[in-house]
């Protein structure tokens, strides 16, 4: 009898697990529970399990039969779900549903398929794109004198403007049939990155027409007539575009714009036509002061119902020539001494035909969705490319400077404290380029990666901030004295611009990465929300129990990996880096479970718990960044010399993930939830440490030494042989210093042996030649290195009355602009 009842119970358990289609991990847990309970069954008697039997069989029947489950479980939960679900505006819904997800969804799912990631082709340039980089982009960089641009002209020289137009730099995303270059996302990104290492002003001027703006909006949504008219003119520079979204009262909350358009009838060429009367005020509009065509976002209203529909038609986009009556282009802004054109504009009773709406009448009210979908593309390319260019510049220049600059008779790069900073610069530059490449790969695979684009926008601009800060520390006074030979100062000044635009970083981290990622990357959550909104019980049931199965699977996987140290997780790589894949799999599962607990315990209030959301977003972000690093290392043939950079970047991400998870556990409203998660997912406490001193030193050596690893790390950066260029002079000094090192080592050995007097080896050249320790040619190498060093450590100086006349003219012209006065009043 006991055996029969036991078999019945086992059969019911198997039926329940099979009917619920639970994954293999849940089967393992079930078997473990059975084995743990077996002594109770066979010592206390089968009747001891009668209560369990009476509960288990009805539960199996309810959950295993879909019709019963929907009636008894899903329907009540659906009603409760709809009650607890937070309100969501149309603009929030459109933002959440815009774009697509790809690799980041696997990381959110808790069990990433690393083989799939590595099987994606590496990001590559076409032959045409490489020729453009080697030709027109090289020529453009050679034409640029950033000190002249930012200090003297406060604009690009006219010949640079003309060259940008002639070579179709403004048409990189425009197809060839319209006269554009039709570059891939990776090609476009590589162009911006190279220019950014030379001049932020030139990079911004180049990237804005190819980012979120008229060309991209026309390509995705424009009518054929609009495309045929504007795209050729944008490609060849006959039209300079800008896009006006931000205003004095609508910054990060751009959807709250007060700018209005009203449908009206207007007499045009002797006949009454349907038009729009617009009034707006915008600011911070890049290229606005020189634009010939203005993309405008506004709210459209139809109070007379001339279009036959609702009164409030929603956010709409239009393309308007800037010479249209009623448009006023304001005075320019000066964003932190950068010279790219940026300024306010406003419109007073500007009348435009309906045909100027981007996409025509069919796109009325769809402006916010259009912007959100295009933002993913632009945010994936422009600022990540600019940040990576700055990172490569910092890495190449700081390593060379630290090898050349001497203090205490020693190159400063040999001091451990300096090497720590250099290692951080090199590791960050490697990570930034890897993330840039992975994200452009997504765009080139026709994804619109809304979550990944937010990740790289935030984290690459923040890492740029850290890298440039570190580079300034290395350069010391050489970095803070402005002048023609300062290659870091303007980048340093420009950092807050990147932090602010295309979604302020605080907003992006606190609200977007996890807030949007939770709904878009989770396999079931968005379907639950959508089916609940529609009241679709069948879809809700399917999504809900898929969600339950996923949670059980991830919980089992996370606990098992925590106990086993992820030793049994799959890793598609050689032993040297296999543990990185395993640990990221473990942390992906731990993140998935933590996110589920946060969502279940906080519900809609998680939207308001921005610090928790930010930390969860950091975890997802660092999983993505570490994935990008592993893929880059694999794509480049697992170069041994690059391994220190891989090790630094992955260890930094692992440590950051662990730190953020522990912060989440410490700040959950329920302390019990935090303790439970910490105990189950990290049973042995924190296990991931920050990169060690040895790792930092090895990473620093990559940029302290002349060689292929340094060139790979800074590949794509503009490096010139022009003897008057400060970076070229630094490269020359670095090369000469490297060549002189064997000679100096020979002199040091002679000093240790007592053949030469102790002291600075550079001061013993004459004595070393006289004693035949080195020859005159070797001594000449050292002298040449000394001269080169003295040249590159010099700083610019100016007359005492420099800028006084300019300041006097500023004082004479000083007055409040109308916009400032209005803001103050």
PDB file of C-alpha atoms in Angstrom, residues 9 11 19 83 146 175 185 204 233 263 361 426 441 453 465 612 697-698 711 745 770 808 815 823:
ATOM      1  CA  UNK A   9       2.590  10.764  -5.582  1.00  0.00           C
ATOM      2  CA  UNK A  11       3.317  10.136 -10.911  1.00  0.00           C
ATOM      3  CA  UNK A  19       2.199  19.804 -17.785  1.00  0.00           C
ATOM      4  CA  UNK A  83      -5.634  47.020 -10.098  1.00  0.00           C
ATOM      5  CA  UNK A 146      41.311  72.829 -32.794  1.00  0.00           C
ATOM      6  CA  UNK A 175      21.533  55.849 -49.401  1.00  0.00           C
ATOM      7  CA  UNK A 185      26.572  51.949 -38.474  1.00  0.00           C
ATOM      8  CA  UNK A 204      29.745  67.116 -33.259  1.00  0.00           C
ATOM      9  CA  UNK A 233      20.277  68.236 -50.747  1.00  0.00           C
ATOM     10  CA  UNK A 263      -4.822  73.177 -37.775  1.00  0.00           C
ATOM     11  CA  UNK A 361      -0.964  63.299 -42.743  1.00  0.00           C
ATOM     12  CA  UNK A 426      43.912  51.332 -20.924  1.00  0.00           C
ATOM     13  CA  UNK A 441      26.835  45.392 -34.842  1.00  0.00           C
ATOM     14  CA  UNK A 453      21.810  52.259 -26.791  1.00  0.00           C
ATOM     15  CA  UNK A 465      34.700  61.310 -17.939  1.00  0.00           C
ATOM     16  CA  UNK A 612      17.070  50.793  -6.833  1.00  0.00           C
ATOM     17  CA  UNK A 697      50.421  47.050 -13.989  1.00  0.00           C
ATOM     18  CA  UNK A 698      50.134  44.618 -16.902  1.00  0.00           C
ATOM     19  CA  UNK A 711      48.283  50.060 -31.827  1.00  0.00           C
ATOM     20  CA  UNK A 745      70.126  50.177 -19.015  1.00  0.00           C
ATOM     21  CA  UNK A 770      85.098  57.853 -22.652  1.00  0.00           C
ATOM     22  CA  UNK A 808      36.697  94.816 -23.239  1.00  0.00           C
ATOM     23  CA  UNK A 815      23.344  92.790 -22.764  1.00  0.00           C
ATOM     24  CA  UNK A 823      13.468  83.277 -18.413  1.00  0.00           C
TER      25      UNK A 823
END
